mmCIF file of C-alpha atoms in Angstrom:
data_model
loop_
_atom_site.group_PDB
_atom_site.id
_atom_site.type_symbol
_atom_site.label_atom_id
_atom_site.label_comp_id
_atom_site.label_asym_id
_atom_site.label_seq_id
_atom_site.Cartn_x
_atom_site.Cartn_y
_atom_site.Cartn_z
ATOM 1 C CA UNK A 2 149.911 -114.075 15.147
ATOM 2 C CA UNK A 3 149.027 -114.797 18.732
ATOM 3 C CA UNK A 4 145.717 -116.325 19.773
ATOM 4 C CA UNK A 5 143.858 -114.300 22.440
ATOM 5 C CA UNK A 6 143.102 -116.144 25.650
ATOM 6 C CA UNK A 7 139.424 -117.030 26.146
ATOM 7 C CA UNK A 8 137.480 -114.493 28.173
ATOM 8 C CA UNK A 9 135.647 -115.604 31.316
ATOM 9 C CA UNK A 10 132.427 -113.790 32.215
ATOM 10 C CA UNK A 11 128.968 -114.617 33.540
ATOM 11 C CA UNK A 12 126.569 -114.725 30.583
ATOM 12 C CA UNK A 13 123.668 -116.367 32.414
ATOM 13 C CA UNK A 14 121.674 -113.152 32.997
ATOM 14 C CA UNK A 15 121.465 -112.693 29.217
ATOM 15 C CA UNK A 16 119.495 -115.886 28.638
ATOM 16 C CA UNK A 17 118.044 -117.278 31.871
ATOM 17 C CA UNK A 18 114.300 -116.855 32.622
ATOM 18 C CA UNK A 19 113.205 -113.647 34.333
ATOM 19 C CA UNK A 20 110.420 -112.886 36.785
ATOM 20 C CA UNK A 21 107.923 -110.328 35.371
ATOM 21 C CA UNK A 22 107.702 -108.759 38.842
ATOM 22 C CA UNK A 23 111.450 -108.121 38.800
ATOM 23 C CA UNK A 24 111.160 -106.575 35.359
ATOM 24 C CA UNK A 25 108.392 -104.236 36.537
ATOM 25 C CA UNK A 26 110.437 -103.254 39.590
ATOM 26 C CA UNK A 27 113.411 -102.502 37.321
ATOM 27 C CA UNK A 28 111.273 -100.307 35.052
ATOM 28 C CA UNK A 29 109.979 -98.367 38.058
ATOM 29 C CA UNK A 30 113.551 -97.854 39.232
ATOM 30 C CA UNK A 31 114.538 -96.538 35.802
ATOM 31 C CA UNK A 32 111.616 -94.133 35.871
ATOM 32 C CA UNK A 33 112.630 -92.917 39.319
ATOM 33 C CA UNK A 34 116.109 -92.220 37.975
ATOM 34 C CA UNK A 35 114.609 -90.300 35.072
ATOM 35 C CA UNK A 36 115.777 -92.793 32.445
ATOM 36 C CA UNK A 37 114.282 -91.452 29.222
ATOM 37 C CA UNK A 38 114.017 -94.754 27.354
ATOM 38 C CA UNK A 39 111.641 -96.359 29.870
ATOM 39 C CA UNK A 40 109.322 -93.364 30.174
ATOM 40 C CA UNK A 41 109.304 -92.516 26.469
ATOM 41 C CA UNK A 42 108.635 -96.062 25.285
ATOM 42 C CA UNK A 43 105.799 -96.500 27.777
ATOM 43 C CA UNK A 44 104.187 -93.236 26.669
ATOM 44 C CA UNK A 45 104.492 -94.216 23.002
ATOM 45 C CA UNK A 46 102.808 -97.597 23.578
ATOM 46 C CA UNK A 47 99.962 -95.985 25.543
ATOM 47 C CA UNK A 48 99.426 -93.378 22.825
ATOM 48 C CA UNK A 49 99.440 -96.013 20.056
ATOM 49 C CA UNK A 50 96.917 -98.209 21.868
ATOM 50 C CA UNK A 51 94.692 -95.210 22.671
ATOM 51 C CA UNK A 52 94.693 -94.054 19.035
ATOM 52 C CA UNK A 53 93.918 -97.562 17.824
ATOM 53 C CA UNK A 54 91.000 -97.839 20.211
ATOM 54 C CA UNK A 55 89.680 -94.371 19.356
ATOM 55 C CA UNK A 56 89.775 -95.097 15.624
ATOM 56 C CA UNK A 57 88.887 -98.785 15.505
ATOM 57 C CA UNK A 58 85.943 -99.034 17.881
ATOM 58 C CA UNK A 59 83.746 -96.375 16.196
ATOM 59 C CA UNK A 60 84.510 -97.832 12.755
ATOM 60 C CA UNK A 61 83.564 -101.349 13.849
ATOM 61 C CA UNK A 62 80.375 -99.996 15.398
ATOM 62 C CA UNK A 63 79.526 -98.213 12.149
ATOM 63 C CA UNK A 64 80.230 -101.358 10.133
ATOM 64 C CA UNK A 65 78.109 -103.574 12.361
ATOM 65 C CA UNK A 66 75.297 -101.024 12.339
ATOM 66 C CA UNK A 67 75.409 -100.795 8.515
ATOM 67 C CA UNK A 68 75.340 -104.573 8.213
ATOM 68 C CA UNK A 69 72.333 -104.885 10.520
ATOM 69 C CA UNK A 70 70.403 -102.213 8.648
ATOM 70 C CA UNK A 71 71.090 -103.722 5.228
ATOM 71 C CA UNK A 72 70.644 -107.298 6.336
ATOM 72 C CA UNK A 73 73.964 -108.230 4.718
ATOM 73 C CA UNK A 74 77.065 -109.161 6.732
ATOM 74 C CA UNK A 75 79.333 -108.462 3.734
ATOM 75 C CA UNK A 76 79.042 -104.707 4.291
ATOM 76 C CA UNK A 77 80.654 -105.007 7.710
ATOM 77 C CA UNK A 78 83.578 -107.179 6.530
ATOM 78 C CA UNK A 79 85.868 -104.295 5.442
ATOM 79 C CA UNK A 80 85.391 -102.620 8.826
ATOM 80 C CA UNK A 81 86.110 -105.890 10.605
ATOM 81 C CA UNK A 82 89.260 -106.424 8.519
ATOM 82 C CA UNK A 83 90.482 -102.920 9.318
ATOM 83 C CA UNK A 84 89.829 -103.556 13.000
ATOM 84 C CA UNK A 85 91.859 -106.785 12.898
ATOM 85 C CA UNK A 86 94.777 -104.936 11.247
ATOM 86 C CA UNK A 87 94.735 -102.229 13.914
ATOM 87 C CA UNK A 88 94.593 -104.821 16.692
ATOM 88 C CA UNK A 89 97.571 -106.618 15.126
ATOM 89 C CA UNK A 90 99.567 -103.372 14.995
ATOM 90 C CA UNK A 91 98.721 -102.584 18.615
ATOM 91 C CA UNK A 92 99.672 -106.122 19.670
ATOM 92 C CA UNK A 93 102.997 -105.861 17.816
ATOM 93 C CA UNK A 94 103.778 -102.530 19.533
ATOM 94 C CA UNK A 95 102.924 -104.022 22.939
ATOM 95 C CA UNK A 96 105.083 -107.123 22.372
ATOM 96 C CA UNK A 97 108.024 -105.021 21.136
ATOM 97 C CA UNK A 98 107.697 -102.785 24.187
ATOM 98 C CA UNK A 99 107.615 -105.789 26.491
ATOM 99 C CA UNK A 100 110.679 -107.342 24.858
ATOM 100 C CA UNK A 101 112.529 -104.055 25.202
ATOM 101 C CA UNK A 102 111.768 -103.960 28.926
ATOM 102 C CA UNK A 103 113.029 -107.508 29.386
ATOM 103 C CA UNK A 104 116.169 -106.832 27.314
ATOM 104 C CA UNK A 105 117.085 -103.787 29.391
ATOM 105 C CA UNK A 106 116.467 -105.738 32.594
ATOM 106 C CA UNK A 107 118.696 -108.591 31.406
ATOM 107 C CA UNK A 108 121.505 -106.198 30.481
ATOM 108 C CA UNK A 109 121.251 -104.517 33.881
ATOM 109 C CA UNK A 110 121.584 -107.880 35.647
ATOM 110 C CA UNK A 111 124.408 -108.866 33.289
ATOM 111 C CA UNK A 112 126.323 -105.687 34.156
ATOM 112 C CA UNK A 113 125.875 -106.274 37.895
ATOM 113 C CA UNK A 114 126.917 -109.928 37.655
ATOM 114 C CA UNK A 115 130.179 -108.916 35.961
ATOM 115 C CA UNK A 116 131.148 -106.010 38.216
ATOM 116 C CA UNK A 117 129.897 -103.298 35.860
ATOM 117 C CA UNK A 118 127.112 -100.698 35.888
ATOM 118 C CA UNK A 119 124.155 -100.087 33.610
ATOM 119 C CA UNK A 120 122.532 -96.898 32.322
ATOM 120 C CA UNK A 121 119.453 -96.978 30.153
ATOM 121 C CA UNK A 122 119.974 -93.940 27.919
ATOM 122 C CA UNK A 123 122.081 -90.803 27.462
ATOM 123 C CA UNK A 124 120.898 -88.123 25.061
ATOM 124 C CA UNK A 125 123.605 -86.387 23.019
ATOM 125 C CA UNK A 126 126.511 -88.153 24.775
ATOM 126 C CA UNK A 127 129.549 -85.848 25.267
ATOM 127 C CA UNK A 128 132.062 -88.107 23.506
ATOM 128 C CA UNK A 129 134.609 -86.830 20.948
ATOM 129 C CA UNK A 130 134.352 -89.717 18.455
ATOM 130 C CA UNK A 131 133.448 -89.072 14.828
ATOM 131 C CA UNK A 132 129.950 -90.612 15.066
ATOM 132 C CA UNK A 133 128.861 -88.517 18.050
ATOM 133 C CA UNK A 134 128.625 -85.154 16.288
ATOM 134 C CA UNK A 135 126.547 -86.020 13.242
ATOM 135 C CA UNK A 136 122.866 -85.400 12.570
ATOM 136 C CA UNK A 137 120.374 -84.790 15.331
ATOM 137 C CA UNK A 138 118.258 -86.780 17.798
ATOM 138 C CA UNK A 139 121.515 -88.312 19.000
ATOM 139 C CA UNK A 140 121.263 -90.862 21.788
ATOM 140 C CA UNK A 141 123.250 -93.721 23.316
ATOM 141 C CA UNK A 142 121.246 -96.584 24.815
ATOM 142 C CA UNK A 143 121.767 -99.720 26.916
ATOM 143 C CA UNK A 144 125.122 -98.558 28.290
ATOM 144 C CA UNK A 145 127.182 -101.171 30.122
ATOM 145 C CA UNK A 146 130.184 -99.631 31.869
ATOM 146 C CA UNK A 147 133.289 -101.019 33.517
ATOM 147 C CA UNK A 148 135.288 -98.733 35.800
ATOM 148 C CA UNK A 149 138.448 -100.708 36.611
ATOM 149 C CA UNK A 150 141.261 -101.020 35.667
ATOM 150 C CA UNK A 151 140.152 -98.209 33.354
ATOM 151 C CA UNK A 152 136.796 -96.826 32.232
ATOM 152 C CA UNK A 153 135.196 -98.785 29.370
ATOM 153 C CA UNK A 154 131.703 -98.204 27.976
ATOM 154 C CA UNK A 155 129.770 -100.578 25.705
ATOM 155 C CA UNK A 156 126.742 -99.013 24.076
ATOM 156 C CA UNK A 157 124.423 -98.628 21.114
ATOM 157 C CA UNK A 158 124.156 -95.268 19.394
ATOM 158 C CA UNK A 159 121.916 -93.695 16.799
ATOM 159 C CA UNK A 160 121.463 -90.352 15.083
ATOM 160 C CA UNK A 161 119.160 -89.024 12.377
ATOM 161 C CA UNK A 162 120.223 -87.135 9.258
ATOM 162 C CA UNK A 163 117.578 -85.134 7.444
ATOM 163 C CA UNK A 164 117.831 -84.456 3.718
ATOM 164 C CA UNK A 165 114.966 -82.365 2.414
ATOM 165 C CA UNK A 166 111.732 -84.082 3.357
ATOM 166 C CA UNK A 167 113.443 -87.413 3.964
ATOM 167 C CA UNK A 168 115.338 -88.504 7.058
ATOM 168 C CA UNK A 169 117.583 -91.496 7.700
ATOM 169 C CA UNK A 170 118.498 -92.968 11.085
ATOM 170 C CA UNK A 171 121.977 -94.467 11.387
ATOM 171 C CA UNK A 172 122.775 -96.997 14.093
ATOM 172 C CA UNK A 173 126.144 -98.006 15.516
ATOM 173 C CA UNK A 174 127.519 -100.162 18.272
ATOM 174 C CA UNK A 175 130.575 -98.779 20.021
ATOM 175 C CA UNK A 176 133.108 -99.386 22.748
ATOM 176 C CA UNK A 177 134.709 -96.340 24.400
ATOM 177 C CA UNK A 178 137.963 -96.848 26.327
ATOM 178 C CA UNK A 179 139.426 -94.038 28.431
ATOM 179 C CA UNK A 180 143.168 -93.550 27.885
ATOM 180 C CA UNK A 181 145.772 -92.170 30.260
ATOM 181 C CA UNK A 182 146.874 -89.230 28.081
ATOM 182 C CA UNK A 183 145.603 -87.424 24.975
ATOM 183 C CA UNK A 184 146.978 -88.898 21.743
ATOM 184 C CA UNK A 185 146.999 -87.753 18.104
ATOM 185 C CA UNK A 186 143.808 -88.318 16.159
ATOM 186 C CA UNK A 187 144.364 -91.686 14.439
ATOM 187 C CA UNK A 188 141.757 -93.742 12.568
ATOM 188 C CA UNK A 189 141.998 -97.405 11.586
ATOM 189 C CA UNK A 190 139.468 -98.170 8.852
ATOM 190 C CA UNK A 191 138.901 -101.939 9.002
ATOM 191 C CA UNK A 192 138.878 -103.385 5.488
ATOM 192 C CA UNK A 193 136.977 -106.500 6.529
ATOM 193 C CA UNK A 194 133.701 -104.649 7.215
ATOM 194 C CA UNK A 195 133.743 -102.367 4.170
ATOM 195 C CA UNK A 196 131.462 -102.750 1.196
ATOM 196 C CA UNK A 197 131.790 -100.420 -1.785
ATOM 197 C CA UNK A 198 134.233 -98.089 -0.094
ATOM 198 C CA UNK A 199 134.568 -97.306 3.588
ATOM 199 C CA UNK A 200 131.597 -97.689 5.915
ATOM 200 C CA UNK A 201 132.813 -94.847 8.157
ATOM 201 C CA UNK A 202 130.618 -91.733 8.309
ATOM 202 C CA UNK A 203 133.623 -89.496 7.559
ATOM 203 C CA UNK A 204 136.324 -89.547 4.908
ATOM 204 C CA UNK A 205 139.883 -88.355 5.345
ATOM 205 C CA UNK A 206 142.483 -86.786 3.067
ATOM 206 C CA UNK A 207 144.544 -89.412 1.250
ATOM 207 C CA UNK A 208 147.849 -87.722 2.126
ATOM 208 C CA UNK A 209 147.214 -88.741 5.753
ATOM 209 C CA UNK A 210 147.396 -92.466 4.980
ATOM 210 C CA UNK A 211 150.298 -94.286 6.568
ATOM 211 C CA UNK A 212 151.474 -97.741 5.523
ATOM 212 C CA UNK A 213 152.752 -99.958 8.327
ATOM 213 C CA UNK A 214 154.962 -103.005 8.166
ATOM 214 C CA UNK A 215 153.923 -106.634 7.883
ATOM 215 C CA UNK A 216 150.330 -107.615 7.082
ATOM 216 C CA UNK A 217 148.726 -104.685 8.887
ATOM 217 C CA UNK A 218 147.722 -102.952 5.631
ATOM 218 C CA UNK A 219 145.738 -106.053 4.626
ATOM 219 C CA UNK A 220 143.400 -105.471 7.575
ATOM 220 C CA UNK A 221 143.382 -101.730 8.216
ATOM 221 C CA UNK A 222 143.884 -98.420 6.472
ATOM 222 C CA UNK A 223 145.590 -96.119 8.983
ATOM 223 C CA UNK A 224 145.140 -92.348 8.915
ATOM 224 C CA UNK A 225 147.254 -90.025 11.058
ATOM 225 C CA UNK A 226 147.747 -86.233 10.999
ATOM 226 C CA UNK A 227 150.436 -84.967 8.656
ATOM 227 C CA UNK A 228 153.745 -84.793 10.468
ATOM 228 C CA UNK A 229 152.766 -87.424 13.041
ATOM 229 C CA UNK A 230 153.972 -90.457 11.101
ATOM 230 C CA UNK A 231 156.813 -91.201 13.534
ATOM 231 C CA UNK A 232 154.410 -90.836 16.454
ATOM 232 C CA UNK A 233 152.055 -93.367 14.863
ATOM 233 C CA UNK A 234 154.967 -95.776 14.438
ATOM 234 C CA UNK A 235 155.838 -95.282 18.104
ATOM 235 C CA UNK A 236 152.255 -96.051 19.154
ATOM 236 C CA UNK A 237 151.688 -98.954 16.759
ATOM 237 C CA UNK A 238 154.599 -101.213 17.511
ATOM 238 C CA UNK A 239 154.585 -104.731 15.988
ATOM 239 C CA UNK A 240 153.091 -106.297 19.132
ATOM 240 C CA UNK A 241 150.233 -103.765 19.228
ATOM 241 C CA UNK A 242 149.585 -104.215 15.509
ATOM 242 C CA UNK A 243 149.338 -107.960 16.109
ATOM 243 C CA UNK A 244 146.767 -107.380 18.865
ATOM 244 C CA UNK A 245 144.598 -105.268 16.570
ATOM 245 C CA UNK A 246 144.790 -107.839 13.755
ATOM 246 C CA UNK A 247 143.965 -110.745 16.079
ATOM 247 C CA UNK A 248 141.194 -109.107 18.099
ATOM 248 C CA UNK A 249 139.757 -106.082 16.258
ATOM 249 C CA UNK A 250 140.073 -106.781 12.537
ATOM 250 C CA UNK A 251 136.289 -106.363 12.054
ATOM 251 C CA UNK A 252 136.113 -103.171 14.107
ATOM 252 C CA UNK A 253 136.812 -99.623 12.979
ATOM 253 C CA UNK A 254 139.080 -97.837 15.457
ATOM 254 C CA UNK A 255 139.449 -94.168 16.330
ATOM 255 C CA UNK A 256 141.890 -92.552 18.751
ATOM 256 C CA UNK A 257 140.878 -89.005 19.593
ATOM 257 C CA UNK A 258 141.878 -86.912 22.608
ATOM 258 C CA UNK A 259 142.204 -89.355 25.527
ATOM 259 C CA UNK A 260 139.722 -91.904 24.132
ATOM 260 C CA UNK A 261 139.932 -95.086 22.089
ATOM 261 C CA UNK A 262 136.740 -96.008 20.194
ATOM 262 C CA UNK A 263 135.822 -99.288 18.551
ATOM 263 C CA UNK A 264 132.922 -99.021 16.079
ATOM 264 C CA UNK A 265 130.666 -101.704 14.614
ATOM 265 C CA UNK A 266 127.459 -101.579 12.575
ATOM 266 C CA UNK A 267 125.836 -104.191 14.821
ATOM 267 C CA UNK A 268 124.682 -103.758 18.405
ATOM 268 C CA UNK A 269 127.529 -103.758 20.908
ATOM 269 C CA UNK A 270 125.244 -103.953 23.945
ATOM 270 C CA UNK A 271 123.201 -107.043 23.168
ATOM 271 C CA UNK A 272 121.717 -110.239 24.583
ATOM 272 C CA UNK A 273 124.061 -112.339 22.428
ATOM 273 C CA UNK A 274 126.778 -113.935 24.620
ATOM 274 C CA UNK A 275 129.005 -114.527 21.571
ATOM 275 C CA UNK A 276 129.105 -110.790 20.821
ATOM 276 C CA UNK A 277 130.095 -110.020 24.411
ATOM 277 C CA UNK A 278 132.825 -112.671 24.279
ATOM 278 C CA UNK A 279 134.151 -111.086 21.079
ATOM 279 C CA UNK A 280 134.123 -107.515 22.431
ATOM 280 C CA UNK A 281 135.481 -108.461 25.862
ATOM 281 C CA UNK A 282 138.267 -110.380 24.146
ATOM 282 C CA UNK A 283 139.125 -107.432 21.894
ATOM 283 C CA UNK A 284 139.179 -104.914 24.748
ATOM 284 C CA UNK A 285 141.097 -107.257 27.040
ATOM 285 C CA UNK A 286 143.733 -107.915 24.388
ATOM 286 C CA UNK A 287 144.237 -104.197 23.751
ATOM 287 C CA UNK A 288 144.091 -103.188 27.408
ATOM 288 C CA UNK A 289 147.346 -104.921 28.253
ATOM 289 C CA UNK A 290 149.152 -102.789 25.665
ATOM 290 C CA UNK A 291 147.578 -99.397 26.375
ATOM 291 C CA UNK A 292 149.844 -98.665 29.336
ATOM 292 C CA UNK A 293 152.815 -98.078 27.065
ATOM 293 C CA UNK A 294 150.855 -95.385 25.223
ATOM 294 C CA UNK A 295 150.747 -93.392 28.486
ATOM 295 C CA UNK A 296 154.453 -92.596 28.053
ATOM 296 C CA UNK A 297 153.945 -90.828 24.723
ATOM 297 C CA UNK A 298 154.547 -87.063 24.685
ATOM 298 C CA UNK A 299 154.224 -84.523 21.892
ATOM 299 C CA UNK A 300 157.519 -82.598 21.562
ATOM 300 C CA UNK A 301 155.709 -79.974 19.486
ATOM 301 C CA UNK A 302 154.071 -78.708 22.671
ATOM 302 C CA UNK A 303 157.440 -77.312 23.837
ATOM 303 C CA UNK A 304 157.739 -75.164 20.722
ATOM 304 C CA UNK A 305 154.071 -74.212 20.998
ATOM 305 C CA UNK A 306 154.570 -73.091 24.601
ATOM 306 C CA UNK A 307 157.766 -71.211 23.702
ATOM 307 C CA UNK A 308 155.908 -69.250 21.019
ATOM 308 C CA UNK A 309 153.102 -68.471 23.444
ATOM 309 C CA UNK A 310 155.553 -67.351 26.141
ATOM 310 C CA UNK A 311 157.528 -65.214 23.692
ATOM 311 C CA UNK A 312 154.429 -63.453 22.385
ATOM 312 C CA UNK A 313 153.169 -62.778 25.897
ATOM 313 C CA UNK A 314 156.571 -61.490 27.063
ATOM 314 C CA UNK A 315 156.937 -59.191 24.070
ATOM 315 C CA UNK A 316 153.507 -57.640 24.636
ATOM 316 C CA UNK A 317 153.771 -57.392 28.448
ATOM 317 C CA UNK A 318 153.298 -53.736 29.529
ATOM 318 C CA UNK A 319 155.910 -54.059 32.279
ATOM 319 C CA UNK A 320 158.693 -55.293 30.013
ATOM 320 C CA UNK A 321 161.521 -52.705 29.778
ATOM 321 C CA UNK A 322 162.155 -51.390 26.304
ATOM 322 C CA UNK A 323 165.260 -52.672 24.622
ATOM 323 C CA UNK A 324 165.641 -55.764 26.818
ATOM 324 C CA UNK A 325 166.339 -58.709 24.473
ATOM 325 C CA UNK A 326 164.396 -61.965 24.631
ATOM 326 C CA UNK A 327 166.003 -64.800 26.586
ATOM 327 C CA UNK A 328 166.268 -66.918 23.466
ATOM 328 C CA UNK A 329 167.685 -64.191 21.210
ATOM 329 C CA UNK A 330 171.297 -63.890 20.110
ATOM 330 C CA UNK A 331 171.790 -60.717 22.160
ATOM 331 C CA UNK A 332 170.793 -62.307 25.430
ATOM 332 C CA UNK A 333 174.389 -62.906 26.428
ATOM 333 C CA UNK A 334 176.275 -66.094 27.153
ATOM 334 C CA UNK A 335 175.162 -66.505 30.772
ATOM 335 C CA UNK A 336 171.944 -68.401 31.425
ATOM 336 C CA UNK A 337 169.501 -66.974 33.908
ATOM 337 C CA UNK A 338 169.728 -68.645 37.334
ATOM 338 C CA UNK A 339 166.129 -69.879 37.147
ATOM 339 C CA UNK A 340 166.352 -71.224 33.581
ATOM 340 C CA UNK A 341 166.058 -75.029 33.361
ATOM 341 C CA UNK A 342 169.155 -76.888 32.140
ATOM 342 C CA UNK A 343 169.226 -77.744 28.465
ATOM 343 C CA UNK A 344 167.466 -81.012 27.712
ATOM 344 C CA UNK A 345 165.405 -80.972 30.916
ATOM 345 C CA UNK A 346 162.244 -79.571 29.327
ATOM 346 C CA UNK A 347 159.632 -82.321 29.011
ATOM 347 C CA UNK A 348 156.319 -81.640 27.274
ATOM 348 C CA UNK A 349 153.234 -82.172 29.415
ATOM 349 C CA UNK A 350 150.579 -84.706 28.378
ATOM 350 C CA UNK A 351 148.673 -83.365 25.421
ATOM 351 C CA UNK A 352 148.684 -82.968 21.649
ATOM 352 C CA UNK A 353 149.707 -79.925 19.635
ATOM 353 C CA UNK A 354 146.943 -78.258 17.666
ATOM 354 C CA UNK A 355 147.892 -79.763 14.304
ATOM 355 C CA UNK A 356 147.643 -83.304 15.637
ATOM 356 C CA UNK A 357 144.322 -83.124 17.452
ATOM 357 C CA UNK A 358 142.079 -83.754 14.439
ATOM 358 C CA UNK A 359 142.501 -85.378 11.067
ATOM 359 C CA UNK A 360 141.765 -83.354 7.949
ATOM 360 C CA UNK A 361 138.454 -84.393 6.424
ATOM 361 C CA UNK A 362 137.812 -84.756 2.714
ATOM 362 C CA UNK A 363 134.511 -84.636 0.899
ATOM 363 C CA UNK A 364 132.842 -87.716 -0.579
ATOM 364 C CA UNK A 365 132.369 -86.001 -3.940
ATOM 365 C CA UNK A 366 135.065 -88.161 -5.548
ATOM 366 C CA UNK A 367 133.194 -91.372 -4.665
ATOM 367 C CA UNK A 368 129.903 -89.834 -5.821
ATOM 368 C CA UNK A 369 131.510 -88.825 -9.117
ATOM 369 C CA UNK A 370 132.837 -92.364 -9.643
ATOM 370 C CA UNK A 371 129.386 -93.844 -9.007
ATOM 371 C CA UNK A 372 127.787 -91.377 -11.446
ATOM 372 C CA UNK A 373 130.376 -92.104 -14.130
ATOM 373 C CA UNK A 374 129.923 -95.873 -13.698
ATOM 374 C CA UNK A 375 126.148 -95.457 -13.962
ATOM 375 C CA UNK A 376 126.418 -93.302 -17.089
ATOM 376 C CA UNK A 377 128.878 -95.758 -18.668
ATOM 377 C CA UNK A 378 126.579 -98.698 -17.953
ATOM 378 C CA UNK A 379 123.592 -96.905 -19.495
ATOM 379 C CA UNK A 380 125.685 -95.963 -22.552
ATOM 380 C CA UNK A 381 126.720 -99.599 -23.058
ATOM 381 C CA UNK A 382 123.103 -100.717 -22.735
ATOM 382 C CA UNK A 383 122.089 -98.236 -25.435
ATOM 383 C CA UNK A 384 124.833 -99.458 -27.756
ATOM 384 C CA UNK A 385 123.819 -103.066 -27.164
#
């Protein structure tokens, strides 16, 4: 396997000291742009502090008053303790808010220093990846974007899933790379970041698994739509497989429409220079091989367009009765003068309907296995 070349970038804005005045100016700029994260977090901190003050001050006053009247300071101790707890909570919220402001400012400067742009937050981002259509309260934050030689977005994403009275928030880091043409929906489930089963939020039918040559299956499980096995082999040539193994073995990968997504359970947009070096290296290694994917075409689109044209022609009100279809046996031996020569039809960029999305499968099998293991363990404990 090849060793990726080290990536050169300016990481100083991630760690060097910042001027509080510059941070405040940045926050005001974000507010002027309507960046939701800055406004919302500020409002939340103000509300928390106001509630703490409204609750704590009267209680402390009551405690002190009760202690003075009784002549015993012990009576006021519980109120004083409660006040200290509330002050600690308010201080923690203020510090967390301040750190968030500084982190966003650092990432903005980091993006500028490396020829990229920064956006604070996007609610319900319009991306086709599997994680972007689950739950509710969906938002992408701390977006660092590169625009040349192709669009690349590094961001953190979260969504909330509600089950009865309980709700769980799931967080992901992601990299979104814009491709030249739409490709079949292909998923690479990295084995190195899995625990008990896959960590992906979706499961796919087993008959869509495709085994590739070499050591690739030791690092990834590849899923492709049924009937697109040869297309997957065309896209994942040995040199591209080597790039994924060398640079993205800890990242789950999804190709959908004209996007390539890299998923991780840790923050992708972060103040850690090592994480940026890792992600920049992975994207840079893959970027040099993505150009050959632009030549891929789906031959099924020709048949799909022929069927559409035939159905439209047959139902056209102006079509004379009894005139055979151009592709039928009764059409004669002479080709129409405007018909393209045989073999000259080339499908346009795109993917036929059957290749646009993988078939999903339920997680009931995994749940059943867990239940059976639990029941078996309890049965053995009873026998023991």
